[in-house]
């Protein structure tokens, strides 16, 4: 199995390097990832600047390419200009932090997987939630290969958003197929001054506590389960489509 592996925390992040080593047990892994932190870059791509590609070794026998672009740039340039054959899977992660609910709309991690699906390649985003102290990748590392092998038997073009609790494998209760929940933030912009006396703003913000359905990805993680949410890049609201078709919006 040929696997294209990317992320949005950057090619030197612990999550992608651990995952590359795990995935090399089940397939040929090629890492094409950003040269720096690209969190919350969404599905942005680089149109008005060149993309630099630097060959770099990840682990013994795992090719790596460092890209001066976004996660979606990495998938696109890998498919168009770096890989010699179409991969069987695009995997993005392991992300340092969760991508739950409406987070996925901002997430570079998830967008890289969506980019793979746009090219009709089975794609998986893997993220680890925050723990009490530092993030624990053990559970995600242990279960990734197993989950990916199962998913690899499914039809092409599907997208799976996987969130893993920040726990050791024995503390994870199982897996649940979920729907996206709702995450809201009270986005505070911290205003400061730079050394030249010019003001600048820095987005911070913390999560607002929202009651989510028991079937949501957010609830699954709270209950120490691995959440698997199927996604699609077709954003058409089919429920409103029929209503609009029967309405009189004419000019
Ligand atoms: N302060 C805010 N953070 C947000 C908001 N929406 C999403 N997010 C965070 O960004 C990451 C993006 O994911 P990544 O895969 O690109 O690292 C997401 O997981 C959230 O934690 C927001 O409105 N405000």
Coordinates of C-alpha atoms and ligand atoms in Angstrom, one line a residue:
X1 CA 0.0 0.0 0.0
X2 CA 1.4 3.4 -1.1
X3 CA 0.7 6.1 1.6
X4 CA 1.1 9.9 1.2
X5 CA 1.5 11.3 4.7
X6 CA 1.2 15.0 5.5
X7 CA 0.2 17.3 8.4
X8 CA -0.2 20.9 9.4
X9 CA 2.1 21.0 12.5
X10 CA 5.1 20.9 10.2
X11 CA 7.4 18.1 9.0
X12 CA 9.5 18.1 12.2
X13 CA 6.4 17.6 14.5
X14 CA 6.4 14.5 16.7
X15 CA 3.0 13.4 15.5
X16 CA 4.0 13.0 11.8
X17 CA 7.3 11.3 12.6
X18 CA 5.8 8.8 15.0
X19 CA 3.0 8.1 12.5
X20 CA 5.4 7.7 9.6
X21 CA 7.3 5.0 11.5
X22 CA 4.0 3.2 12.4
X23 CA 2.6 3.3 8.9
X24 CA 5.9 2.1 7.4
X25 CA 4.9 -1.3 8.9
X26 CA 1.9 -1.6 6.6
X27 CA 3.0 0.3 3.5
X28 CA 5.4 2.5 1.5
X29 CA 5.2 5.9 3.1
X30 CA 6.2 9.2 1.5
X31 CA 6.1 12.3 3.7
X32 CA 5.3 15.6 2.0
X33 CA 4.6 18.2 4.7
X34 CA 4.9 21.9 5.5
X35 CA 8.3 23.3 6.5
X36 CA 6.7 25.1 9.5
X37 CA 3.6 25.2 11.7
X38 CA 0.5 25.7 9.5
X39 CA -2.3 25.2 12.0
X40 CA -5.7 26.6 11.2
X41 CA -4.6 27.2 7.6
X42 CA -7.9 25.6 6.4
X43 CA -7.9 24.6 2.8
X44 CA -5.7 27.5 1.7
X45 CA -3.3 27.0 -1.2
X46 CA -0.4 29.2 -2.4
X47 CA -1.1 31.1 -5.6
X48 CA 1.0 34.2 -5.3
X49 CA 4.4 32.9 -4.2
X50 CA 6.7 30.0 -5.3
X51 CA 6.7 26.7 -3.5
X52 CA 10.1 25.4 -2.4
X53 CA 10.6 21.6 -2.2
X54 CA 13.5 20.3 -0.1
X55 CA 14.2 16.6 0.1
X56 CA 14.7 15.5 3.7
X57 CA 15.0 12.1 5.5
X58 CA 12.4 11.2 8.0
X59 CA 13.4 7.7 9.1
X60 CA 15.4 4.9 7.5
X61 CA 13.7 4.1 4.2
X62 CA 11.0 6.9 4.5
X63 CA 11.3 9.6 1.9
X64 CA 10.5 13.1 3.0
X65 CA 9.8 16.4 1.2
X66 CA 9.6 19.7 3.1
X67 CA 7.3 22.2 1.4
X68 CA 7.1 26.0 1.9
X69 CA 3.3 25.8 1.6
X70 CA 0.1 24.8 3.3
X71 CA -1.1 21.2 4.0
X72 CA -3.3 21.4 0.9
X73 CA -0.3 22.6 -1.2
X74 CA 1.6 19.5 0.1
X75 CA -1.1 17.1 -1.1
X76 CA -1.5 18.9 -4.5
X77 CA 2.2 19.1 -5.3
X78 CA 2.8 15.6 -4.1
X79 CA 0.2 14.2 -6.5
X80 CA 1.1 16.5 -9.4
X81 CA 4.9 16.7 -9.2
X82 CA 6.6 14.5 -6.5
X83 CA 5.1 11.0 -6.4
X84 CA 5.6 8.8 -9.4
X85 CA 2.3 6.9 -8.8
X86 CA -1.0 7.8 -7.3
X87 CA -1.1 6.7 -3.6
X88 CA -3.7 4.3 -2.2
X89 CA -4.2 6.6 0.8
X90 CA -3.6 10.1 2.0
X91 CA -3.1 10.4 5.7
X92 CA -2.8 13.7 7.6
X93 CA -1.6 13.8 11.1
X94 CA -1.1 13.0 13.9
X95 CA -2.3 16.5 14.8
X96 CA -1.2 18.1 18.0
X97 CA -4.7 18.8 19.3
X98 CA -8.2 17.8 18.4
X99 CA -10.2 18.6 15.2
X100 CA -13.7 18.2 16.4
X101 CA -17.0 19.6 15.2
X102 CA -16.7 22.9 13.5
X103 CA -13.0 22.9 14.0
X104 CA -12.7 20.9 10.8
X105 CA -13.6 24.0 8.8
X106 CA -10.4 25.8 10.0
X107 CA -8.2 22.7 10.2
X108 CA -5.2 22.3 7.9
X109 CA -5.0 18.7 9.0
X110 CA -8.5 17.9 7.9
X111 CA -8.2 20.0 4.7
X112 CA -5.2 18.0 3.6
X113 CA -7.3 14.9 3.8
X114 CA -10.2 16.6 1.9
X115 CA -7.7 17.5 -0.8
X116 CA -6.9 13.8 -1.2
X117 CA -10.6 13.0 -1.5
X118 CA -11.0 15.7 -4.2
X119 CA -8.5 13.6 -6.1
X120 CA -10.6 10.5 -5.4
X121 CA -8.1 9.0 -2.9
X122 CA -9.3 7.5 0.4
X123 CA -8.1 10.0 3.0
X124 CA -7.8 10.1 6.7
X125 CA -7.1 12.9 9.2
X126 CA -5.9 11.8 12.6
X127 CA -5.8 14.2 15.6
X128 CA -5.1 13.7 19.3
X129 CA -7.1 15.7 21.9
X130 CA -5.5 17.7 24.7
X131 CA -4.9 15.8 27.9
X132 CA -4.4 17.1 31.5
X133 CA -0.8 17.9 30.8
X134 CA 1.2 17.2 27.6
X135 CA -0.4 15.4 24.7
X136 CA -0.2 11.6 24.8
X137 CA 0.3 10.1 21.3
X138 CA 0.5 6.5 22.5
X139 CA -3.1 5.5 21.9
X140 CA -3.2 7.2 18.5
X141 CA 0.1 5.5 17.5
X142 CA -1.1 2.1 18.6
X143 CA -4.5 2.2 16.8
X144 CA -3.6 4.2 13.7
X145 CA -2.3 1.2 11.6
X146 CA -5.2 -1.0 12.6
X147 CA -7.8 1.7 11.8
X148 CA -6.0 2.6 8.5
X149 CA -5.9 -1.0 7.4
X150 CA -9.6 -1.3 7.9
X151 CA -10.4 2.0 6.1
X152 CA -8.1 1.0 3.2
X153 CA -10.5 -1.8 2.3
X154 CA -13.3 0.8 1.7
X155 CA -14.2 2.6 -1.5
X156 CA -12.0 5.4 -2.9
X157 CA -12.7 9.1 -2.3
X158 CA -14.0 8.7 1.3
X159 CA -12.8 11.0 4.0
X160 CA -12.5 9.9 7.7
X161 CA -11.9 12.4 10.5
X162 CA -10.4 10.5 13.4
X163 CA -9.9 12.0 16.8
X164 CA -8.1 10.0 19.5
X165 CA -8.2 10.7 23.2
X166 CA -4.9 11.7 24.7
X167 CA -4.5 8.4 26.5
X168 CA -2.6 5.1 26.6
X169 CA -4.1 2.4 24.5
X170 CA -5.4 0.5 27.5
X171 CA -7.4 3.5 28.7
X172 CA -9.2 4.0 25.4
X173 CA -12.7 2.3 25.6
X174 CA -13.2 1.6 21.8
X175 CA -14.3 3.4 18.6
X176 CA -17.5 5.2 17.8
X177 CA -18.8 6.3 14.4
X178 CA -19.9 9.9 15.0
X179 CA -21.3 13.1 13.5
X180 CA -19.6 16.5 13.8
X181 CA -20.6 18.4 16.9
X182 CA -20.6 22.1 17.5
X183 CA -17.5 24.0 18.9
X184 CA -17.7 27.7 19.6
X185 CA -14.9 29.9 20.8
X186 CA -15.0 33.3 22.5
X187 CA -12.3 34.7 20.3
X188 CA -10.3 37.2 22.2
X189 CA -7.8 39.3 20.3
X190 CA -5.0 40.3 22.7
X191 CA -3.7 43.8 21.8
X192 CA 0.0 44.5 22.4
X193 CA 2.7 46.9 21.2
X194 CA 5.8 45.8 19.2
X195 CA 9.2 47.3 19.9
X196 CA 8.5 50.1 17.4
X197 CA 5.5 51.1 19.4
X198 CA 3.1 49.8 16.8
X199 CA 0.1 47.9 18.1
X200 CA -0.7 44.3 17.0
X201 CA -3.4 41.8 17.8
X202 CA -3.0 38.1 18.6
X203 CA -6.0 35.7 18.3
X204 CA -6.4 33.7 21.5
X205 CA -9.8 32.6 22.7
X206 CA -11.1 29.6 24.6
X207 CA -13.8 27.1 24.0
X208 CA -17.3 27.9 25.0
X209 CA -19.0 25.0 26.8
X210 CA -21.7 23.7 24.5
X211 CA -24.0 20.7 25.1
X212 CA -23.4 18.3 22.2
X213 CA -25.5 15.3 21.2
X214 CA -24.4 11.8 22.4
X215 CA -23.8 10.9 18.8
X216 CA -21.2 13.7 18.3
X217 CA -17.4 13.4 17.9
X218 CA -17.0 15.8 20.9
X219 CA -19.0 13.5 23.2
X220 CA -17.1 10.4 22.1
X221 CA -13.7 12.0 23.0
X222 CA -15.2 13.1 26.4
X223 CA -16.2 9.5 27.0
X224 CA -12.6 8.2 26.1
X225 CA -13.6 6.7 22.8
X226 CA -11.9 7.1 19.4
X227 CA -14.2 9.1 17.2
X228 CA -14.5 8.3 13.5
X229 CA -16.5 10.8 11.5
X230 CA -17.2 10.4 7.7
X231 CA -16.8 13.8 5.9
X232 CA -17.6 15.0 2.4
X233 CA -16.5 18.2 0.6
X234 CA -19.9 18.6 -1.0
X235 CA -21.2 21.5 1.1
X236 CA -24.6 21.7 -0.7
X237 CA -27.4 21.9 1.9
X238 CA -29.7 19.4 0.3
X239 CA -32.5 20.0 2.9
X240 CA -32.8 23.7 1.8
X241 CA -32.3 22.8 -1.9
X242 CA -35.8 21.4 -2.3
X243 CA -37.3 24.4 -0.4
X244 CA -35.4 26.8 -2.5
X245 CA -36.4 25.0 -5.7
X246 CA -40.1 25.4 -4.8
X247 CA -39.7 29.1 -3.8
X248 CA -40.1 32.0 -6.1
X249 CA -36.6 33.4 -6.3
X250 CA -36.8 34.9 -9.7
X251 CA -35.4 38.0 -11.4
Ligands
LIG1 N1 -9.1 30.4 19.0 C1 -9.8 29.7 18.1 N2 -9.3 28.5 17.7 C2 -10.0 27.8 16.7 C3 -11.2 28.3 16.2 N3 -11.6 27.4 15.3 C4 -10.7 26.4 15.3 N4 -9.8 26.6 16.1 C5 -8.6 25.8 16.5 O1 -7.8 25.7 15.3 C6 -7.4 24.3 15.1 C7 -7.1 24.1 13.7 O2 -6.8 22.8 13.5 P1 -5.4 22.3 12.8 O3 -5.7 20.9 12.4 O4 -5.2 23.3 11.7 O5 -4.4 22.4 13.9 C8 -8.7 23.6 15.6 O6 -8.4 22.3 16.0 C9 -9.1 24.4 16.8 O7 -8.4 24.0 18.0 C10 -11.7 29.6 16.6 O8 -12.7 30.1 16.2 N5 -10.9 30.2 17.6

